[in-house]
Tab-separated table of C-alpha atoms in Angstrom:
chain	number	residue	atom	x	y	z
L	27	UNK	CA	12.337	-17.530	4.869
L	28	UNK	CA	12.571	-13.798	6.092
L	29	UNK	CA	8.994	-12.497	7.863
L	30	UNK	CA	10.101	-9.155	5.299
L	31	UNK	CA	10.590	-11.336	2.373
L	32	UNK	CA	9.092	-9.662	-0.023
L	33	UNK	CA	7.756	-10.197	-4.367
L	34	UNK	CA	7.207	-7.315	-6.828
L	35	UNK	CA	4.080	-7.498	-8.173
L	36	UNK	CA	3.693	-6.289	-11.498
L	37	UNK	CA	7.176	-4.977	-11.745
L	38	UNK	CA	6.699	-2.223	-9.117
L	39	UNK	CA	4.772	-3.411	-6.164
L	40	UNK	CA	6.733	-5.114	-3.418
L	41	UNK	CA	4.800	-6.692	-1.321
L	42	UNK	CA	5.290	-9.391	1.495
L	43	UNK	CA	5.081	-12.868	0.456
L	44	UNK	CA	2.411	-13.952	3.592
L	45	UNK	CA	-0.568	-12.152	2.495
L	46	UNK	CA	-4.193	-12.114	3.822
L	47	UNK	CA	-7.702	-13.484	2.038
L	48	UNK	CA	-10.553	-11.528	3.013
L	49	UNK	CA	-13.303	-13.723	2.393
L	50	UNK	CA	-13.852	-15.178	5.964
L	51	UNK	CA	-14.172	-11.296	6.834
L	52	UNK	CA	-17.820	-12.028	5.890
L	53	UNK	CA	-21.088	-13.972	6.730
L	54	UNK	CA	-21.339	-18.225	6.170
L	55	UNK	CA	-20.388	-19.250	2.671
L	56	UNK	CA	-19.209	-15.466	1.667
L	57	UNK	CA	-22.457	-14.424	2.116
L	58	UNK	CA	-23.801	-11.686	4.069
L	59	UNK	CA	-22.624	-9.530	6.619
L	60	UNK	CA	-20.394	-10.944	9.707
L	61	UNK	CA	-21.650	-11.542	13.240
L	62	UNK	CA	-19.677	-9.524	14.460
L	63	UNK	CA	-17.928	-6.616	12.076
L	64	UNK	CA	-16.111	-4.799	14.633
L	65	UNK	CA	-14.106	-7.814	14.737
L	66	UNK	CA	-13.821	-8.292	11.241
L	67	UNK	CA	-12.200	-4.960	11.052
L	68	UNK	CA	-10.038	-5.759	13.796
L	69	UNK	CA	-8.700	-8.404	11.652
L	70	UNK	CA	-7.473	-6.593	8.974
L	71	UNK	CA	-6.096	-4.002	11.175
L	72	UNK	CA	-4.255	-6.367	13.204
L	73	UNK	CA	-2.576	-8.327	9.659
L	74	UNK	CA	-1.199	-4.753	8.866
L	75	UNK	CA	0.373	-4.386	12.325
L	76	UNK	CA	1.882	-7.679	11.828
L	77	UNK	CA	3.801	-6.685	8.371
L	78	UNK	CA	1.319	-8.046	5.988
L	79	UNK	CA	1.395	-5.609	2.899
L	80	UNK	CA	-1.217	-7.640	0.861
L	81	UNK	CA	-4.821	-8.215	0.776
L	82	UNK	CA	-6.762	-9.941	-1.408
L	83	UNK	CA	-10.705	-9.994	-1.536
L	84	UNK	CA	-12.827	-9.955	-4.261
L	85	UNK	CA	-16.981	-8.177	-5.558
L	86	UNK	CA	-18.871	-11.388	-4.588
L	87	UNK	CA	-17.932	-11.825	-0.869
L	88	UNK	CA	-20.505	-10.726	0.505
L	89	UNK	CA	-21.003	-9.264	-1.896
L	90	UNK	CA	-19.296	-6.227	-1.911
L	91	UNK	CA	-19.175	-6.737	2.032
L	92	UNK	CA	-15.751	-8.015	2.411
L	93	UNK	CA	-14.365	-4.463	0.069
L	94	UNK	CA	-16.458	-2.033	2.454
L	95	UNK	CA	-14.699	-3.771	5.364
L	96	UNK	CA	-11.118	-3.885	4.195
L	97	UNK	CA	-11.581	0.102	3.461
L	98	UNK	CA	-13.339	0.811	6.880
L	99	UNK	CA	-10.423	-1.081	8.529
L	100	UNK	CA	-7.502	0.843	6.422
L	101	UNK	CA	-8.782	4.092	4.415
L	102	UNK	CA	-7.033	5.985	4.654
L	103	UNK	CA	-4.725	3.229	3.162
L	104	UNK	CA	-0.977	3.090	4.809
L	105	UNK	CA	2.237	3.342	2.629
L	106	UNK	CA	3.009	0.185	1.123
L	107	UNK	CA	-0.463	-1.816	1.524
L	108	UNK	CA	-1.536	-3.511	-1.707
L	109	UNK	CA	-5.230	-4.429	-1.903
L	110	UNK	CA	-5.972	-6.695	-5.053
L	111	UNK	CA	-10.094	-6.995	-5.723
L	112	UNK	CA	-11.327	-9.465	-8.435
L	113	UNK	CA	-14.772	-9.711	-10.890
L	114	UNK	CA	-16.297	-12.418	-12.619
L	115	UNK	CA	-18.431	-14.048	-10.112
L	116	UNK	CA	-22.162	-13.140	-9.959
L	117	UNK	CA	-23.566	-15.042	-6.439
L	118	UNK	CA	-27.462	-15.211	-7.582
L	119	UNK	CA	-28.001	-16.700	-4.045
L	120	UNK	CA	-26.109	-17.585	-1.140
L	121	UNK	CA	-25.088	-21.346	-2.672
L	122	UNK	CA	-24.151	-19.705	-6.040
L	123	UNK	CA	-21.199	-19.152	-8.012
L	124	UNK	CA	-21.938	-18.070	-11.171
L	125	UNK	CA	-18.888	-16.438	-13.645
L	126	UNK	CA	-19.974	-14.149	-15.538
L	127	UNK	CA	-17.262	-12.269	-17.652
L	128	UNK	CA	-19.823	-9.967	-20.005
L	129	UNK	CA	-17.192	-6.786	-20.370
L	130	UNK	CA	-20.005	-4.430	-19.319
L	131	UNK	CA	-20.779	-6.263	-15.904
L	132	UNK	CA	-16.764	-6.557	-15.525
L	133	UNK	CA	-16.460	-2.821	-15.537
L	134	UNK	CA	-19.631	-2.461	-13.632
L	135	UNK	CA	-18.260	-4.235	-10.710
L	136	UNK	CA	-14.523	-3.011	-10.675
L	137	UNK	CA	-16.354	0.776	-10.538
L	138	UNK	CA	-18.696	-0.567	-7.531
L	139	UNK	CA	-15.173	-2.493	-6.320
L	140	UNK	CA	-13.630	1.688	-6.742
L	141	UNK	CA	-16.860	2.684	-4.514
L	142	UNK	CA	-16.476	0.220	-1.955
L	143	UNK	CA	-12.728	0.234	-1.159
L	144	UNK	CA	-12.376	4.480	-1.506
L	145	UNK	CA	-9.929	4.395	-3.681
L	146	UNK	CA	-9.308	6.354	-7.569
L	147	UNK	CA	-7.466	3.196	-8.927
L	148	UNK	CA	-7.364	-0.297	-8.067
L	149	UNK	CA	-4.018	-1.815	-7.248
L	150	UNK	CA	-4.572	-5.311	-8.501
L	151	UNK	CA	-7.783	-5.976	-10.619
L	152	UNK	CA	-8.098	-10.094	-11.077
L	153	UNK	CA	-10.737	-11.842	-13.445
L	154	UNK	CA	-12.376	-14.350	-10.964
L	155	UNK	CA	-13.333	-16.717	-13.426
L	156	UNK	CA	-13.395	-17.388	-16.855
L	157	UNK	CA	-16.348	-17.392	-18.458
L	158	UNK	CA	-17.351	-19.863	-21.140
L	159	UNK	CA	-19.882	-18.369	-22.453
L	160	UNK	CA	-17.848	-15.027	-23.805
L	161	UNK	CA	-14.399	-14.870	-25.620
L	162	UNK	CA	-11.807	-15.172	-23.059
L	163	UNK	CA	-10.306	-12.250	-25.485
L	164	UNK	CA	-13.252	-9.772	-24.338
L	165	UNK	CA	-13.096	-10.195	-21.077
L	166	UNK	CA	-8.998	-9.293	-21.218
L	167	UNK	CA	-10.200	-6.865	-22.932
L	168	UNK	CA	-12.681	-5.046	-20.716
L	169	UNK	CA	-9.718	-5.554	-18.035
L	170	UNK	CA	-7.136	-3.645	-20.361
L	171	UNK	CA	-10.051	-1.149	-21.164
L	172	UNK	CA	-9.848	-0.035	-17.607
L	173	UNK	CA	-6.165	-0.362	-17.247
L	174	UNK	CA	-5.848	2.278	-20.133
L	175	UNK	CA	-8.580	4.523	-18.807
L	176	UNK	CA	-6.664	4.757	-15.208
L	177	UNK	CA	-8.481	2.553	-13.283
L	178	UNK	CA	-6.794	-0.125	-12.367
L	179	UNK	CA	-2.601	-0.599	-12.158
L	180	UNK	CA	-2.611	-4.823	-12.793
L	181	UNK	CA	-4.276	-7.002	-14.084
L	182	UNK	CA	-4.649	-11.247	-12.709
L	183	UNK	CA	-6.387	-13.910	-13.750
L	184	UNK	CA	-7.521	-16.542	-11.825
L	185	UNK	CA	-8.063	-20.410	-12.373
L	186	UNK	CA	-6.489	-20.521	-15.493
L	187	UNK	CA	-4.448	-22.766	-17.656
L	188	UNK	CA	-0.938	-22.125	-19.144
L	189	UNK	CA	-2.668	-21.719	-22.294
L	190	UNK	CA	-5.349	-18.999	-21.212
L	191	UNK	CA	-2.826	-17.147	-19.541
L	192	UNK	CA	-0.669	-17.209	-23.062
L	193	UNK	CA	-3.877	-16.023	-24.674
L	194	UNK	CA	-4.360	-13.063	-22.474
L	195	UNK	CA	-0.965	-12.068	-22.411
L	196	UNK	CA	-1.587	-11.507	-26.304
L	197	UNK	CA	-3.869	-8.595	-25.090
L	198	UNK	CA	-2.560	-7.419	-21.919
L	199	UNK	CA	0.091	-7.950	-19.133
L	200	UNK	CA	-0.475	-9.976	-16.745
L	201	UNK	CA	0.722	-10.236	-13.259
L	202	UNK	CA	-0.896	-12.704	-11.319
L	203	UNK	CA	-2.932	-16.091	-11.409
L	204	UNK	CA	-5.119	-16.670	-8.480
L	205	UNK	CA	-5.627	-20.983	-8.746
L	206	UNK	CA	-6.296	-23.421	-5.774
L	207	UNK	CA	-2.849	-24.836	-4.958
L	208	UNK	CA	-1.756	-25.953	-1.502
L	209	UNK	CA	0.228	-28.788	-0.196
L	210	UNK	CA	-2.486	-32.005	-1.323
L	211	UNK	CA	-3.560	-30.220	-4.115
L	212	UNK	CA	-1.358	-29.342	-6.912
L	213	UNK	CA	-3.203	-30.097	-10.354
L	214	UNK	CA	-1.776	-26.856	-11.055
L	215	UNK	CA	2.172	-27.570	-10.743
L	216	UNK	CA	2.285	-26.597	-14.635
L	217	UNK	CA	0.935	-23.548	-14.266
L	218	UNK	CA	3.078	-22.221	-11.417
L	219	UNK	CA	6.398	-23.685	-13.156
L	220	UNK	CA	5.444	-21.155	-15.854
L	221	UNK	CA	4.175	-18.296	-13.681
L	222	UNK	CA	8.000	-18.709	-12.249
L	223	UNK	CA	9.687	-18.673	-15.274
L	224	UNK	CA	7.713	-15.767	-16.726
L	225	UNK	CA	8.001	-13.658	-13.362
L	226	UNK	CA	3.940	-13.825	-12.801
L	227	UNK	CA	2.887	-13.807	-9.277
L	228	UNK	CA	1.279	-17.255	-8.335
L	229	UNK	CA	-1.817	-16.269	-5.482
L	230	UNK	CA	-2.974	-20.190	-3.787
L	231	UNK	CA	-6.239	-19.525	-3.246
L	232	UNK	CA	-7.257	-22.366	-0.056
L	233	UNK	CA	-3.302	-22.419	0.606
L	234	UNK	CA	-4.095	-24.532	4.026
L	235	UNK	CA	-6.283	-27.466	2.723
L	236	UNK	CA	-8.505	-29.310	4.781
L	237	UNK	CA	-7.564	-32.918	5.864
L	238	UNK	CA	-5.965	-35.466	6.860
L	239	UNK	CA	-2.515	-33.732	6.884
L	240	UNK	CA	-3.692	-30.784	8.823
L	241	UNK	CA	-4.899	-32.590	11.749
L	242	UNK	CA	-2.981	-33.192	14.996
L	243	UNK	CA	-2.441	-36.676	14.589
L	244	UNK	CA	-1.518	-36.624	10.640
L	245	UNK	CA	0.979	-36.963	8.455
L	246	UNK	CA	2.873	-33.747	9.739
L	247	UNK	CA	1.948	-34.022	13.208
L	248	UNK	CA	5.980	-35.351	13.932
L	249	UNK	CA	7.845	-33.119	11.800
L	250	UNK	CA	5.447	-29.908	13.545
L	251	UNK	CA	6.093	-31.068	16.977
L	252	UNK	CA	10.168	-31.177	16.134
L	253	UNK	CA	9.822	-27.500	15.062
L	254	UNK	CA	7.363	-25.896	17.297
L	255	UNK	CA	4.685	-25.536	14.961
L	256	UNK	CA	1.233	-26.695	13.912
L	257	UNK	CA	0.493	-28.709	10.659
L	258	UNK	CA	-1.208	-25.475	8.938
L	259	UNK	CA	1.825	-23.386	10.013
L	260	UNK	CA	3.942	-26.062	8.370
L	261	UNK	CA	1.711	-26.188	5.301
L	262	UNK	CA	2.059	-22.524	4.552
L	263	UNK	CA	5.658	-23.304	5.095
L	264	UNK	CA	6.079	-25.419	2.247
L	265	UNK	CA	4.296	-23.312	0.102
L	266	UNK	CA	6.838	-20.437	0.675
L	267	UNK	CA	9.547	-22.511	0.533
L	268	UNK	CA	8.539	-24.337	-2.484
L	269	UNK	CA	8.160	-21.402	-4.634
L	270	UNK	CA	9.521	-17.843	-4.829
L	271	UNK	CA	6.594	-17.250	-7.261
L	272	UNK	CA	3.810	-18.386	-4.636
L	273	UNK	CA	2.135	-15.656	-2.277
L	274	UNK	CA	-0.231	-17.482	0.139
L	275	UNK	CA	-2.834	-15.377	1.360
L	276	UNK	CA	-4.427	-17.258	4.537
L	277	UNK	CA	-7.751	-16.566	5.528
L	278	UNK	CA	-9.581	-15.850	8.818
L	279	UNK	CA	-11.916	-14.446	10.930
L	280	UNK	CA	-10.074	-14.175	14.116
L	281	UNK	CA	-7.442	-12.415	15.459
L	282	UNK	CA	-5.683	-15.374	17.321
L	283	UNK	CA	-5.498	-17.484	13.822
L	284	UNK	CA	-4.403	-14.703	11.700
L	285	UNK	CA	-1.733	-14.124	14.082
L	286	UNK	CA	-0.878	-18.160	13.789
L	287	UNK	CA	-0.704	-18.334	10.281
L	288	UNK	CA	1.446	-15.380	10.157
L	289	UNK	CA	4.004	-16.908	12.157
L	290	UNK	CA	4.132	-19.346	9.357
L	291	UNK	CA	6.905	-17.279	8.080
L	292	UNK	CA	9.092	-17.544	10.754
L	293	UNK	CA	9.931	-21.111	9.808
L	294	UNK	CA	13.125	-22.549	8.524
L	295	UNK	CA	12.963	-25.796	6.302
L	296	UNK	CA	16.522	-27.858	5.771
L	297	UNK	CA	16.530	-29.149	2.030
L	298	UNK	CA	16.088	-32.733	4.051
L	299	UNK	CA	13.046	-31.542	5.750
L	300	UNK	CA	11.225	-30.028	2.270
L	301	UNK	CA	12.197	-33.696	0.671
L	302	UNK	CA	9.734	-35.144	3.172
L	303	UNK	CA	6.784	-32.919	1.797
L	304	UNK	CA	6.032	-35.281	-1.586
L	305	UNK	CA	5.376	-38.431	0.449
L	306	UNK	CA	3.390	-36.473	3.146
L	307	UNK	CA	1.399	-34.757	0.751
């Protein structure tokens, strides 16, 4: 593919389909500050230089850290430069995940989210999880609540099934799913086939997976060496030649790595070459 190839999100956002995840912008395990936040910022500055025109972070990385960096880095932001926040996850201590999807802590956090980033309306507002414990209908609901009062443009979802996302699409458009998809792990093959056919952005969240297949000596180590590139590169490869649904959004914490994923969409795969991926993965 094209470096500039590009999606529309939402029916009037183009943005380029090599994005960036913020969450590594933060301390260990999303959690805290960084060691060193000059160079976090650095990051983020550098992923716009390179062309990338989408950013995804969320409240709870951090929390609220990885937002205030992304804005320190960009505000004032520059034409073109989508940044897509989520809610849902309370982190009641550093090893927590906890969704919580109560409509009054969802618009809570996407006015904190408003705070943190500088901004009057959030580009891309994503429910981070669903949570069981209230009616997937009223958390929609709180989303669409702040899409009508101006304060957010879209609205995602994220680890969802097709039929959740057929639910909330009974309430309000949706443009996105957020679900963990890469190369060795695609339980959710259903749910992007229909993101595709109903023109929904598909975001893999952990788009490079860890293993066997990543390592020097695995199961792409040949094919990378014929094309100049390293099993990640090749990994975020597939992913944007498997779908034109699927934006990858590659996460790091250095400048040198960002700059090695990105060049992850420099890479040409033959037909004969993507054939290979099923038995490697």
């Amino acid at each position: 593919m094209r470096r500039d190839e590009t999606l529309l999100l939402g029916g009037d956002l183009p943005v380029r389909r090599l994005g960036f995840g913020a969450m590594r912008l933060t301390g260990p395990e999303a959690w805290g500050p960084p060691a060193d936040r000059q160079a976090a910022v650095a990051v983020v500055r550098r992923a716009v230089e390179l062309g990338v025109t989408f950013i995804d972070t969320a409240d709870a990385y951090g929390p609220g850290i990885s937002e205030e960096i992304i804005a320190e880095a960009l505000h004032p932001y520059p034409d073109g430069v989508v940044v897509a926040t989520k809610a849902g996850q309370s982190r009641p201590s550093q090893a927590e995940w906890k969704p919580l999807g109560r409509p009054e802590y969802l618009r809570q956090q996407a006015e904190l989210s408003l705070r943190r980033l500088r901004v009057e309306r959030l580009d891309l507002f994503q429910l981070h999880r669903v949570d069981p414990q209230v009616p997937l209908a009223d958390q929609v609901g709180a989303l669409k609540q702040l899409q009508d009062q101006g304060k957010i443009r879209h609205i995602g979802l994220s680890e969802v099934t097709v039929a959740q996302i057929k639910q909330a699409r009974d309430i309000a458009d949706i443009v996105s799913v957020q679900n963990r998809y890469n190369l060795t792990a695609r339980g959710y093959e259903e749910v992007l086939h229909h993101c595709a056919r109903e023109g929904i952005a598909f975001i893999p969240w952990e788009p490079i997976a860890d293993g066997a297949h990543a390592e020097a000596g695995g199961p792409l180590a040949a094919l990378a060496r014929d094309l100049g590139a390293t099993p990640a590169q090749l990994s975020l490869a597939w992913l944007l030649h498997h779908s034109p649904a699927l934006l990858p959004i590659p996460g790091t914490s250095r400048v040198s790595h960002l700059e090695e994923n990105l060049a992850a969409a420099d890479i040409e795969l033959t037909p004969e070459q993507m054939s290979l991926f099923p038995a490697l993965g």
